[in-house]
Coordinates of C-alpha atoms and ligand atoms in Angstrom, one line a residue:
X1202 CA -50.1 35.2 76.9
X1203 CA -49.5 34.2 80.5
X1204 CA -48.7 37.7 81.7
X1205 CA -51.0 38.7 84.5
X1206 CA -50.0 42.0 85.9
X1207 CA -46.3 41.5 86.3
X1208 CA -46.6 37.8 86.9
X1209 CA -45.4 35.4 84.3
X1210 CA -46.0 31.7 84.3
X1211 CA -42.9 29.6 83.7
X1212 CA -42.3 25.9 83.3
X1213 CA -39.8 24.0 85.4
X1214 CA -37.1 24.9 82.9
X1215 CA -37.1 27.3 79.9
X1216 CA -34.9 27.9 76.9
X1217 CA -33.4 31.4 76.8
X1218 CA -35.0 32.2 73.5
X1219 CA -38.5 31.5 74.9
X1220 CA -37.8 33.3 78.2
X1221 CA -36.7 36.4 76.2
X1222 CA -39.9 36.3 74.2
X1223 CA -42.0 36.0 77.4
X1224 CA -40.5 39.1 78.9
X1225 CA -40.2 40.8 75.6
X1226 CA -36.4 41.4 75.8
X1227 CA -33.8 40.5 73.3
X1228 CA -32.1 37.1 74.0
X1229 CA -28.7 38.8 73.8
X1230 CA -29.7 41.2 76.6
X1231 CA -30.9 38.3 78.6
X1232 CA -27.7 36.3 78.1
X1233 CA -25.7 39.3 79.3
X1234 CA -27.9 39.6 82.3
X1235 CA -27.4 35.9 83.1
X1236 CA -23.6 36.3 82.7
X1237 CA -23.6 39.1 85.2
X1238 CA -25.3 36.7 87.5
X1239 CA -22.6 34.1 86.8
X1240 CA -24.7 31.9 84.6
X1241 CA -23.4 31.0 81.2
X1242 CA -26.1 30.0 78.7
X1243 CA -26.5 30.2 75.0
X1244 CA -29.7 31.1 73.3
X1245 CA -30.8 27.5 72.8
X1246 CA -30.0 26.4 76.3
X1247 CA -32.4 26.0 79.1
X1248 CA -32.2 27.5 82.6
X1249 CA -34.2 26.2 85.5
X1250 CA -37.2 27.9 87.1
X1251 CA -35.2 29.5 89.9
X1252 CA -32.6 31.0 87.7
X1253 CA -35.2 32.4 85.3
X1254 CA -37.1 33.8 88.3
X1255 CA -34.0 35.7 89.6
X1256 CA -33.3 37.2 86.2
X1257 CA -37.0 38.1 85.6
X1258 CA -37.1 39.8 89.0
X1259 CA -34.4 42.2 87.7
X1260 CA -36.8 43.2 85.0
X1261 CA -39.7 43.6 87.5
X1262 CA -41.5 40.4 86.6
X1263 CA -42.5 37.7 89.1
X1264 CA -42.2 34.1 88.0
X1265 CA -45.0 31.8 89.0
X1266 CA -45.0 28.1 88.3
X1267 CA -46.9 27.2 85.1
X1268 CA -50.1 25.3 85.7
X1269 CA -49.9 22.5 83.1
X1270 CA -53.3 21.3 82.2
X1271 CA -53.1 17.6 82.8
X1272 CA -54.5 15.4 80.2
X1273 CA -56.4 12.9 82.2
X1274 CA -57.0 9.6 80.6
X1275 CA -58.1 6.6 82.4
X1276 CA -55.9 3.6 82.0
X1277 CA -58.0 1.5 79.8
X1278 CA -58.7 -2.2 80.3
X1279 CA -56.3 -4.5 78.6
X1280 CA -57.7 -5.0 75.1
X1281 CA -59.5 -8.2 74.5
X1282 CA -57.0 -9.5 72.0
X1283 CA -54.2 -9.0 74.5
X1284 CA -56.2 -10.8 77.1
X1285 CA -56.7 -13.6 74.7
X1286 CA -53.0 -13.9 73.8
X1287 CA -52.2 -13.9 77.5
X1288 CA -54.5 -16.8 77.9
X1289 CA -52.8 -18.8 75.1
X1290 CA -50.4 -21.6 76.0
X1291 CA -47.1 -19.8 76.3
X1292 CA -45.3 -22.6 74.5
X1293 CA -47.4 -22.0 71.4
X1294 CA -46.6 -18.2 71.2
X1295 CA -44.4 -17.1 68.4
X1296 CA -42.8 -13.7 67.7
X1297 CA -44.8 -11.5 65.3
X1298 CA -44.0 -8.2 63.6
X1299 CA -44.5 -5.2 65.8
X1300 CA -47.5 -3.0 64.9
X1301 CA -46.6 0.6 65.0
X1302 CA -48.8 3.7 65.0
X1303 CA -47.7 7.3 64.5
X1304 CA -49.1 10.0 66.7
X1305 CA -48.3 13.6 67.2
X1306 CA -49.4 17.2 66.9
X1307 CA -51.0 18.3 63.7
X1308 CA -48.5 19.4 61.1
X1309 CA -45.6 17.8 62.9
X1310 CA -45.2 15.4 60.0
X1311 CA -47.2 12.2 60.7
X1312 CA -48.4 11.8 57.1
X1313 CA -45.0 12.8 55.6
X1314 CA -43.2 10.3 57.9
X1315 CA -45.6 7.4 57.0
X1316 CA -45.0 8.2 53.3
X1317 CA -41.3 8.4 53.7
X1318 CA -41.2 5.0 55.5
X1319 CA -43.4 3.4 52.9
X1320 CA -41.2 4.6 50.1
X1321 CA -38.1 3.0 51.7
X1322 CA -39.7 -0.4 51.1
X1323 CA -37.7 -1.8 48.3
X1324 CA -40.2 -4.6 47.7
X1325 CA -43.0 -2.1 47.2
X1326 CA -40.8 -0.2 44.8
X1327 CA -40.2 -3.3 42.8
X1328 CA -43.9 -3.9 42.6
X1329 CA -44.4 -0.5 41.1
X1330 CA -45.3 1.2 44.4
X1331 CA -48.4 0.8 46.5
X1332 CA -51.4 1.9 44.6
X1333 CA -54.0 0.7 47.0
X1334 CA -54.6 2.4 50.3
X1335 CA -55.8 0.0 52.9
X1336 CA -55.0 1.8 56.1
X1337 CA -52.0 -0.3 57.0
X1338 CA -48.8 -1.4 55.4
X1339 CA -45.7 -3.4 56.1
X1340 CA -42.0 -2.7 55.5
X1341 CA -39.0 -4.9 55.8
X1342 CA -35.9 -4.1 57.8
X1343 CA -33.0 -6.5 58.3
X1344 CA -35.2 -9.3 57.1
X1345 CA -37.9 -8.5 59.6
X1346 CA -41.4 -7.1 59.0
X1347 CA -42.8 -4.0 60.7
X1348 CA -46.5 -3.2 60.3
X1349 CA -47.6 0.4 60.2
X1350 CA -51.1 1.6 60.8
X1351 CA -51.7 4.2 58.3
X1352 CA -55.0 5.8 59.0
X1353 CA -54.9 9.0 57.1
X1354 CA -55.1 12.5 58.5
X1355 CA -56.4 12.9 62.0
X1356 CA -58.4 9.7 61.8
X1357 CA -55.8 7.7 63.5
X1358 CA -55.6 10.2 66.2
X1359 CA -59.2 10.6 67.0
X1360 CA -59.7 6.9 66.8
X1361 CA -56.9 6.4 69.3
X1362 CA -58.4 9.0 71.5
X1363 CA -61.8 7.4 71.4
X1364 CA -60.7 3.9 71.8
X1365 CA -57.2 3.7 73.1
X1366 CA -54.2 2.3 71.2
X1367 CA -55.7 -1.2 71.0
X1368 CA -54.0 -2.3 67.8
X1369 CA -50.5 -1.0 68.4
X1370 CA -47.5 -2.5 70.0
X1371 CA -45.4 0.7 69.7
X1372 CA -46.3 4.4 69.4
X1373 CA -44.1 6.7 67.4
X1374 CA -44.5 10.1 68.7
X1375 CA -43.7 12.7 66.0
X1376 CA -42.5 16.0 67.4
X1377 CA -41.3 18.7 65.0
X1378 CA -37.9 19.9 66.1
X1379 CA -38.8 23.5 65.3
X1380 CA -42.1 23.5 67.2
X1381 CA -41.6 21.3 70.2
X1382 CA -44.1 19.7 72.5
X1383 CA -47.7 20.9 71.7
X1384 CA -51.1 20.1 73.2
X1385 CA -51.7 17.1 70.9
X1386 CA -48.2 15.8 71.7
X1387 CA -49.2 15.7 75.4
X1388 CA -52.5 14.1 74.6
X1389 CA -50.8 11.4 72.4
X1390 CA -48.4 10.6 75.3
X1391 CA -51.3 10.3 77.7
X1392 CA -53.1 7.9 75.3
X1393 CA -50.1 5.8 74.7
X1394 CA -49.5 5.6 78.4
X1395 CA -53.1 4.7 79.0
X1396 CA -52.9 1.9 76.5
X1397 CA -49.6 0.8 78.1
X1398 CA -47.8 1.0 74.8
X1399 CA -44.1 1.9 74.6
X1400 CA -43.4 5.3 73.1
X1401 CA -40.4 6.2 70.9
X1402 CA -39.9 9.7 69.5
X1403 CA -39.3 10.7 65.9
X1404 CA -37.8 14.2 66.2
X1405 CA -38.9 15.4 62.8
X1406 CA -38.0 18.4 60.6
X1407 CA -34.3 18.4 61.7
X1408 CA -33.5 19.8 58.3
X1409 CA -35.1 23.1 59.2
X1410 CA -32.8 26.0 60.1
X1411 CA -34.7 26.8 63.3
X1412 CA -34.8 23.1 64.5
X1413 CA -33.9 22.9 68.1
X1414 CA -33.5 19.3 69.1
X1415 CA -32.2 20.0 72.6
X1416 CA -35.1 22.1 73.5
X1417 CA -37.5 19.3 72.4
X1418 CA -35.5 16.7 74.4
X1419 CA -35.8 19.0 77.4
X1420 CA -39.5 19.3 77.0
X1421 CA -39.8 15.5 76.6
X1422 CA -37.8 14.9 79.7
X1423 CA -40.2 17.1 81.6
X1424 CA -43.0 14.8 80.4
X1425 CA -41.1 11.7 81.7
X1426 CA -39.9 10.7 78.3
X1427 CA -36.2 11.1 79.1
X1428 CA -34.0 10.5 76.0
X1429 CA -31.8 7.5 76.2
X1430 CA -28.7 9.7 75.5
X1431 CA -29.5 11.5 78.7
X1432 CA -29.8 8.2 80.6
X1433 CA -33.5 7.8 80.2
X1434 CA -35.2 5.0 78.3
X1435 CA -37.0 6.8 75.6
X1436 CA -35.5 6.4 72.2
X1437 CA -35.4 9.8 70.4
X1438 CA -34.5 9.6 66.7
X1439 CA -33.8 12.6 64.6
X1440 CA -35.4 12.3 61.2
X1441 CA -36.4 14.4 58.3
X1442 CA -39.5 13.0 56.6
X1443 CA -39.0 15.6 53.9
X1444 CA -35.4 14.7 53.0
X1445 CA -36.0 11.0 54.0
X1446 CA -33.2 11.1 56.5
X1447 CA -33.0 9.0 59.6
X1448 CA -35.7 6.6 58.4
X1449 CA -33.5 3.5 58.6
X1450 CA -32.5 4.5 62.1
X1451 CA -36.1 4.8 63.0
X1452 CA -36.9 1.4 61.7
X1453 CA -33.9 -0.1 63.5
X1454 CA -35.0 1.6 66.6
X1455 CA -38.5 0.1 66.3
X1456 CA -36.9 -3.4 66.1
X1457 CA -34.9 -2.6 69.2
X1458 CA -38.0 -1.6 71.1
X1459 CA -39.8 -4.6 69.7
X1460 CA -37.0 -6.9 71.1
X1461 CA -37.6 -5.4 74.5
X1462 CA -41.3 -5.9 74.4
X1463 CA -43.3 -9.1 74.3
X1464 CA -44.7 -9.1 70.8
X1465 CA -46.1 -12.5 70.3
X1466 CA -49.1 -14.4 69.2
X1467 CA -50.2 -17.9 68.6
X1468 CA -50.5 -18.3 64.8
X1469 CA -52.7 -21.4 65.3
X1470 CA -54.9 -20.0 68.0
X1471 CA -58.3 -18.4 68.0
X1472 CA -58.4 -15.9 65.2
X1473 CA -59.0 -12.4 66.5
X1474 CA -58.0 -8.8 65.4
X1475 CA -59.1 -5.2 64.9
X1476 CA -60.9 -3.5 62.0
X1477 CA -58.6 -0.8 60.7
X1478 CA -60.9 0.7 58.0
X1479 CA -64.1 -0.2 56.2
X1480 CA -66.1 1.2 53.4
X1481 CA -68.6 0.3 50.7
X1482 CA -67.1 -0.1 47.3
X1483 CA -69.6 0.4 44.5
X1484 CA -68.5 -2.7 42.6
X1485 CA -67.0 -4.9 45.3
X1486 CA -69.4 -4.3 48.1
X1487 CA -68.1 -4.0 51.7
X1488 CA -64.3 -3.7 51.8
X1489 CA -62.7 -3.9 55.2
X1490 CA -59.1 -3.8 56.3
X1491 CA -58.4 -6.2 59.2
X1492 CA -55.3 -6.5 61.3
X1493 CA -54.9 -10.0 62.5
X1494 CA -53.7 -10.1 66.0
X1495 CA -53.9 -13.8 66.9
X1496 CA -54.4 -16.9 64.9
X1497 CA -54.4 -17.0 61.1
X1498 CA -57.2 -15.6 59.0
X1499 CA -58.0 -17.6 55.9
X1500 CA -60.1 -17.4 52.8
X1501 CA -63.6 -18.8 53.5
X1502 CA -63.5 -18.0 57.2
X1503 CA -66.7 -16.8 58.8
X1504 CA -66.0 -13.6 60.5
X1505 CA -67.9 -11.4 63.0
X1506 CA -66.7 -7.8 63.1
X1507 CA -68.7 -5.5 65.4
X1508 CA -72.2 -5.9 64.1
X1509 CA -71.1 -7.1 60.6
X1510 CA -70.6 -10.7 59.6
X1511 CA -69.9 -12.8 56.6
X1512 CA -67.8 -15.4 54.9
X1513 CA -64.6 -14.1 53.5
X1514 CA -64.7 -14.1 49.7
X1515 CA -61.4 -12.6 49.0
X1516 CA -58.3 -11.5 50.9
X1517 CA -55.5 -9.2 49.6
X1518 CA -52.4 -7.8 51.1
X1519 CA -51.5 -4.1 51.4
X1520 CA -50.2 -4.1 47.9
X1521 CA -53.4 -5.4 46.5
X1522 CA -52.0 -8.9 45.9
X1523 CA -54.5 -11.7 46.5
X1524 CA -53.5 -13.9 49.4
X1525 CA -55.2 -17.0 51.0
X1526 CA -54.2 -16.3 54.6
X1527 CA -52.9 -13.7 56.9
X1528 CA -50.9 -14.4 60.0
X1529 CA -50.6 -12.3 63.2
X1530 CA -49.7 -8.6 62.7
X1531 CA -50.6 -8.8 59.0
X1532 CA -53.1 -6.3 57.6
X1533 CA -55.4 -7.7 54.9
X1534 CA -58.2 -6.2 52.8
X1535 CA -61.2 -8.5 52.8
X1536 CA -64.4 -8.8 50.9
X1537 CA -67.5 -10.7 52.0
X1538 CA -68.9 -8.9 55.1
X1539 CA -72.6 -8.2 55.1
X1540 CA -72.2 -4.7 56.5
X1541 CA -69.7 -2.0 57.2
X1542 CA -68.0 -2.5 60.6
X1543 CA -66.5 0.5 62.4
X1544 CA -62.8 1.2 62.6
X1545 CA -61.6 -0.1 65.9
X1546 CA -64.2 -2.9 66.1
X1547 CA -62.8 -6.2 67.2
X1548 CA -63.3 -9.1 64.7
X1549 CA -63.2 -12.8 65.3
X1550 CA -63.6 -16.0 63.4
X1551 CA -66.6 -18.2 64.4
X1552 CA -67.6 -21.7 63.5
X1553 CA -70.8 -21.2 61.6
X1554 CA -73.0 -18.5 59.9
X1555 CA -75.6 -19.3 62.5
X1556 CA -73.3 -18.5 65.3
X1557 CA -72.3 -15.3 63.5
X1558 CA -75.9 -14.2 63.1
X1559 CA -76.7 -14.9 66.8
X1560 CA -73.7 -12.9 68.0
X1561 CA -74.5 -10.0 65.6
X1562 CA -78.2 -9.9 66.7
X1563 CA -77.1 -9.8 70.4
X1564 CA -74.6 -7.0 69.7
X1565 CA -77.2 -5.0 67.7
X1566 CA -79.6 -5.3 70.6
X1567 CA -77.0 -4.3 73.2
X1568 CA -75.8 -1.4 71.0
X1569 CA -79.4 -0.1 70.8
X1570 CA -79.9 -0.1 74.5
X1571 CA -76.5 1.5 75.0
X1572 CA -77.2 4.2 72.4
X1573 CA -80.4 5.0 74.2
X1574 CA -78.7 5.2 77.5
X1575 CA -75.8 7.2 76.1
X1576 CA -77.9 9.5 74.0
X1577 CA -75.9 12.6 73.9
X1578 CA -76.9 16.0 72.6
X1579 CA -79.7 16.2 70.1
X1580 CA -81.4 19.5 69.3
X1581 CA -84.5 18.2 70.9
X1582 CA -82.7 17.2 74.1
X1583 CA -80.9 20.5 74.4
X1584 CA -83.6 22.3 76.3
X1585 CA -83.7 19.6 78.9
X1586 CA -80.0 19.5 79.4
X1587 CA -79.8 23.3 79.7
X1588 CA -82.6 23.3 82.3
X1589 CA -80.7 20.7 84.2
X1590 CA -77.7 23.0 84.0
X1591 CA -75.7 20.7 81.9
X1592 CA -75.2 22.7 78.7
X1593 CA -74.7 26.4 78.2
X1594 CA -73.2 26.1 74.8
X1595 CA -74.2 24.3 71.7
X1596 CA -71.2 22.6 70.1
X1597 CA -71.5 22.2 66.4
X1598 CA -69.4 20.6 63.6
X1599 CA -70.3 22.0 60.3
X1600 CA -69.8 20.3 57.0
X1601 CA -70.8 21.7 53.6
X1602 CA -70.3 20.9 49.9
X1603 CA -68.3 23.9 49.0
X1604 CA -66.4 26.7 50.7
X1605 CA -68.8 29.2 49.2
X1606 CA -71.7 27.8 51.2
X1607 CA -69.7 27.1 54.3
X1608 CA -68.8 30.7 55.0
X1609 CA -72.3 32.2 55.1
X1610 CA -73.5 29.2 57.2
X1611 CA -70.8 29.8 59.7
X1612 CA -71.5 33.5 59.9
X1613 CA -75.2 32.9 60.3
X1614 CA -74.6 30.4 63.1
X1615 CA -72.2 32.7 64.8
X1616 CA -74.8 35.4 64.8
X1617 CA -77.3 33.0 66.4
X1618 CA -74.8 32.2 69.0
X1619 CA -74.5 35.8 70.2
X1620 CA -77.3 35.4 72.8
X1621 CA -77.2 33.8 76.2
X1622 CA -76.5 30.3 74.9
X1623 CA -73.4 30.4 72.8
X1624 CA -72.7 28.5 69.7
X1625 CA -69.2 27.0 69.4
X1626 CA -68.3 25.7 66.0
X1627 CA -65.6 23.1 66.7
X1628 CA -64.6 23.2 63.1
X1629 CA -66.2 23.7 59.7
X1630 CA -65.0 21.8 56.6
X1631 CA -66.1 20.9 53.1
X1632 CA -66.8 17.3 52.4
X1633 CA -69.2 14.5 53.4
X1634 CA -69.7 13.6 57.1
X1635 CA -67.3 10.8 58.0
X1636 CA -66.5 8.7 61.0
X1637 CA -64.0 11.2 62.2
X1638 CA -66.6 13.9 62.5
X1639 CA -68.9 11.6 64.4
X1640 CA -66.0 10.5 66.7
X1641 CA -65.2 14.1 67.5
X1642 CA -68.8 15.0 67.9
X1643 CA -69.2 12.2 70.4
X1644 CA -66.1 13.2 72.3
X1645 CA -67.2 16.8 72.6
X1646 CA -71.0 16.4 72.8
X1647 CA -71.5 18.2 69.5
X1648 CA -74.2 18.1 66.9
X1649 CA -73.1 17.7 63.2
X1650 CA -74.7 20.0 60.7
X1651 CA -74.4 19.0 57.1
X1652 CA -75.3 21.3 54.3
X1653 CA -75.7 19.7 50.8
X1654 CA -73.6 16.8 51.9
X1655 CA -74.3 13.2 52.9
X1656 CA -73.2 11.2 55.9
X1657 CA -71.2 8.1 55.0
X1658 CA -72.7 4.8 55.9
X1659 CA -70.0 4.1 58.5
X1660 CA -70.5 7.6 59.9
X1661 CA -74.3 7.0 60.3
X1662 CA -73.7 3.7 62.0
X1663 CA -71.2 5.2 64.4
X1664 CA -73.5 8.1 65.1
X1665 CA -76.3 5.7 65.9
X1666 CA -74.0 3.8 68.2
X1667 CA -72.6 6.9 69.9
X1668 CA -75.9 8.7 70.0
X1669 CA -74.7 11.6 67.9
X1670 CA -77.2 13.8 66.1
X1671 CA -76.5 14.4 62.5
X1672 CA -78.7 17.1 60.8
X1673 CA -78.7 17.4 57.0
X1674 CA -80.0 20.5 55.3
X1675 CA -80.3 21.9 51.8
X1676 CA -81.7 25.3 52.6
X1677 CA -79.9 27.7 54.9
X1678 CA -82.9 29.2 56.6
X1679 CA -84.3 25.7 57.5
X1680 CA -81.1 25.1 59.3
X1681 CA -81.0 28.5 61.1
X1682 CA -84.7 28.1 61.9
X1683 CA -84.0 24.8 63.6
X1684 CA -81.0 26.0 65.5
X1685 CA -82.9 29.2 66.5
X1686 CA -85.8 27.1 67.8
X1687 CA -83.5 24.9 69.8
X1688 CA -81.6 27.9 71.2
X1689 CA -84.8 29.8 72.2
X1690 CA -86.1 26.6 73.8
X1691 CA -82.8 26.4 75.5
X1692 CA -82.8 29.9 76.8
X1693 CA -83.2 29.9 80.5
X1694 CA -86.4 31.9 81.3
X1695 CA -85.4 35.3 82.4
X1696 CA -86.7 36.0 85.9
X1697 CA -87.8 39.6 86.5
X1698 CA -89.0 41.2 89.6
X1699 CA -92.3 43.0 89.3
X1700 CA -93.5 45.3 92.2
X1701 CA -97.2 44.9 92.7
X1702 CA -97.9 47.0 95.7
X1703 CA -96.6 49.1 98.6
X1704 CA -97.9 49.5 102.2
X1705 CA -97.0 51.5 105.2
X1706 CA -96.7 49.9 108.7
X1707 CA -99.0 51.9 111.1
X1708 CA -99.0 49.7 114.2
X1709 CA -97.4 46.5 115.4
X1710 CA -99.6 43.8 117.0
X1711 CA -98.7 40.7 118.9
X1712 CA -100.9 37.9 117.8
X1713 CA -100.3 34.7 119.7
X1714 CA -100.9 32.6 116.5
X1715 CA -98.7 34.6 114.2
X1716 CA -96.2 36.3 116.5
X1717 CA -95.7 40.0 115.6
X1718 CA -98.1 41.3 112.9
X1719 CA -97.8 44.6 111.0
X1720 CA -100.9 46.6 110.8
X1721 CA -100.5 48.3 107.4
X1722 CA -102.3 50.4 104.9
X1723 CA -101.8 49.6 101.3
X1724 CA -100.6 52.8 99.6
X1725 CA -100.2 51.6 96.2
X1726 CA -101.2 48.6 94.1
X1727 CA -102.1 45.5 96.2
X1728 CA -100.5 43.0 98.6
X1729 CA -100.9 39.3 97.7
X1730 CA -100.6 36.5 100.2
X1731 CA -98.3 34.3 98.1
X1732 CA -96.1 37.2 96.8
X1733 CA -92.7 38.2 98.2
X1734 CA -92.1 41.1 100.5
X1735 CA -89.4 43.5 101.4
X1736 CA -89.5 45.6 104.5
X1737 CA -87.6 48.9 104.6
X1738 CA -86.8 51.1 107.6
X1739 CA -85.9 54.4 105.9
X1740 CA -83.5 53.2 103.2
X1741 CA -82.3 50.1 105.1
X1742 CA -83.6 46.7 104.0
X1743 CA -84.8 45.0 107.2
X1744 CA -86.3 41.9 105.8
X1745 CA -86.8 40.1 102.6
X1746 CA -88.8 36.9 102.2
X1747 CA -92.3 35.4 102.3
X1748 CA -95.4 36.6 104.0
X1749 CA -96.6 34.4 106.9
X1750 CA -100.1 35.7 106.9
X1751 CA -102.4 38.3 105.3
X1752 CA -105.6 39.3 107.0
X1753 CA -108.2 41.8 106.4
X1754 CA -110.2 42.5 109.6
X1755 CA -110.4 39.0 111.0
X1756 CA -110.3 37.1 107.8
X1757 CA -107.4 35.4 106.0
X1758 CA -107.4 36.9 102.5
X1759 CA -105.5 36.3 99.3
X1760 CA -105.1 40.0 98.4
X1761 CA -105.7 43.5 99.8
X1762 CA -106.0 46.4 97.4
X1763 CA -104.8 50.0 97.6
X1764 CA -106.5 52.1 100.3
X1765 CA -107.4 49.2 102.6
X1766 CA -105.9 48.2 105.9
X1767 CA -104.6 44.8 106.7
X1768 CA -102.4 42.7 109.0
X1769 CA -99.2 41.2 107.6
X1770 CA -97.2 38.6 109.3
X1771 CA -93.7 37.6 108.0
X1772 CA -92.2 34.2 107.9
X1773 CA -89.6 33.8 110.7
X1774 CA -89.3 37.6 111.3
X1775 CA -90.9 39.8 113.9
X1776 CA -88.7 42.9 114.3
X1777 CA -91.4 45.3 112.9
X1778 CA -91.8 48.9 113.8
X1779 CA -94.4 51.5 112.9
X1780 CA -93.2 53.6 110.0
X1781 CA -91.6 50.7 108.1
X1782 CA -92.3 50.5 104.4
X1783 CA -93.5 47.3 102.8
X1784 CA -92.9 46.4 99.2
X1785 CA -94.7 43.5 97.7
X1786 CA -93.4 41.9 94.5
X1787 CA -93.6 38.8 92.3
X1788 CA -91.1 37.0 90.2
X1789 CA -92.1 36.8 86.5
X1790 CA -90.5 34.8 83.8
X1791 CA -90.3 36.3 80.4
Ligands
GDP325 P1 -49.3 15.9 59.9 O1 -50.4 16.8 60.1 O2 -48.7 15.6 61.2 O3 -49.7 14.6 59.1 O4 -48.2 16.6 59.1 P2 -47.8 16.5 57.5 O5 -47.1 15.3 57.2 O6 -49.0 16.8 56.7 O7 -46.7 17.7 57.5 C1 -47.0 19.0 57.8 C2 -46.1 20.0 57.0 O8 -44.8 19.8 57.4 C3 -46.1 19.7 55.5 O9 -46.1 20.9 54.9 C4 -44.8 18.9 55.3 O10 -44.3 19.1 54.0 C5 -43.9 19.5 56.3 N1 -42.9 18.5 56.8 C6 -43.1 17.3 57.2 N2 -42.0 16.7 57.5 C7 -41.0 17.6 57.3 C8 -39.6 17.6 57.5 O11 -38.9 16.6 57.9 N3 -38.9 18.7 57.1 C9 -39.6 19.9 56.7 N4 -38.8 20.9 56.4 N5 -40.9 19.9 56.5 C10 -41.6 18.8 56.8

């Protein structure tokens, strides 16, 4: 809640319903109040900050401008494939289908929308539906193809976050009409902008009774995505993924945006593209989905993808139908790679196996050096990073085989995190450790804890590349023991003050060498030359710091015990008077 005393944070404009909620009044009452101020507004309409502030003031609240946390993303470099296409002879460039990716806040309907779009594809219907999931598919609209990247769940999102929207020409931002702009919506916008990819909005869930399209449009406008119907240049298309409404409008909209964007490639140029997905299939070996972005990929081509290479033994389209070649913007599932590349890796066709091996060897070497340099958080490293003041919290991602084991693990870990160094469990889930987990761990400097689970090959590879620590356990106490050790190692040594002696100043001498010197008697414990001192006059603290000298008779000494007299000089301090009390203490770490 943004209430701080009687202050309430407000955006630049706010819908009456939301304003009412913020000040805990009924919307009707608020509407009446506005009317009495000469402002007519319905419950779903927005008022600007100043109007809201006036009305709020009548209820004793002060409106303060909302601080919107800016999602900062650096504008990435132009992806290599785009650079390559830019370098092609312009006369050889041909239009290619737009590649579209769907982003948005969790639960706003990305998966449902991808499914709804896929089901409109008549051709796929005739072929008995798509049985194979290859991470991308194509649909036809008005005789033109559109390629959708269909990386399931939040994979597409984290991937985009980690690497920018390299593969896409258009981003469809899904915003639920009943929920509006949410944090991941803002993040998605920032990423699309960073990748310089045009955004269009699918205003989803318009079938819901509490859908409020105008409110969402208002929010979008505030984020510089001004709807075209309001004179802006962002296409906002109302859809219902659930009822499959508005899908054709959306597809037509994509074609319009595509027509306003340079979406071209040279089908006969250098073959280059992006790895969409890859995994090991027990019978087929490494299966990878590649999105061709320039040139035409063909059966028998020698491909280098990340640190994997191989001669393509089979190509099939998104329906699983064998094909011999794939032109720009076409996704294909391929067999024949030696190894599992990571999603997002660039691939290219090279002339010979030898060339492929050389490139891969060089990349592997570079990756190793990079991983070493980038080494993020490992349990072993934590102590060092805490000492350097870099980490005060241990971020964990926890994966376990079943919910039954997840719960006790999480509660054990939370208990361990009650000390000085906290434990933050970013999320805990059942299932094997996948690339997503590693990507999130890398983005948030977390360690992945696996309990009775495995890490996928691709996840291990990515973890190596990103310097993410994956720890697998089968026994709970082994895991807690490890974490405990790391945490105790991490704990900053607690510094405690220990008083070792007291003395009373009897006289003050002037010694040319030391300035003023206090002639003291040690009343308690001992004074030590390299300990710290405090000088009190009555209850006033006069000086705190280091001793400059400690002498017994004429000798410099290291310590003087109770009952003895001594001369004490202070570093950079000479305002000493007889009767002052001296306390000598040391700092101890526990
Ligand atoms: P994602 O997390 O963005 O992929 O969202 P999902 O596609 O999993 O959808 C989240 C929830 O919203 C699911 O329960 C869907 O059934 C529901 N949903 C998605 N689209 C619509 C829609 O157009 N209307 C309604 N009423 N519900 C929807």
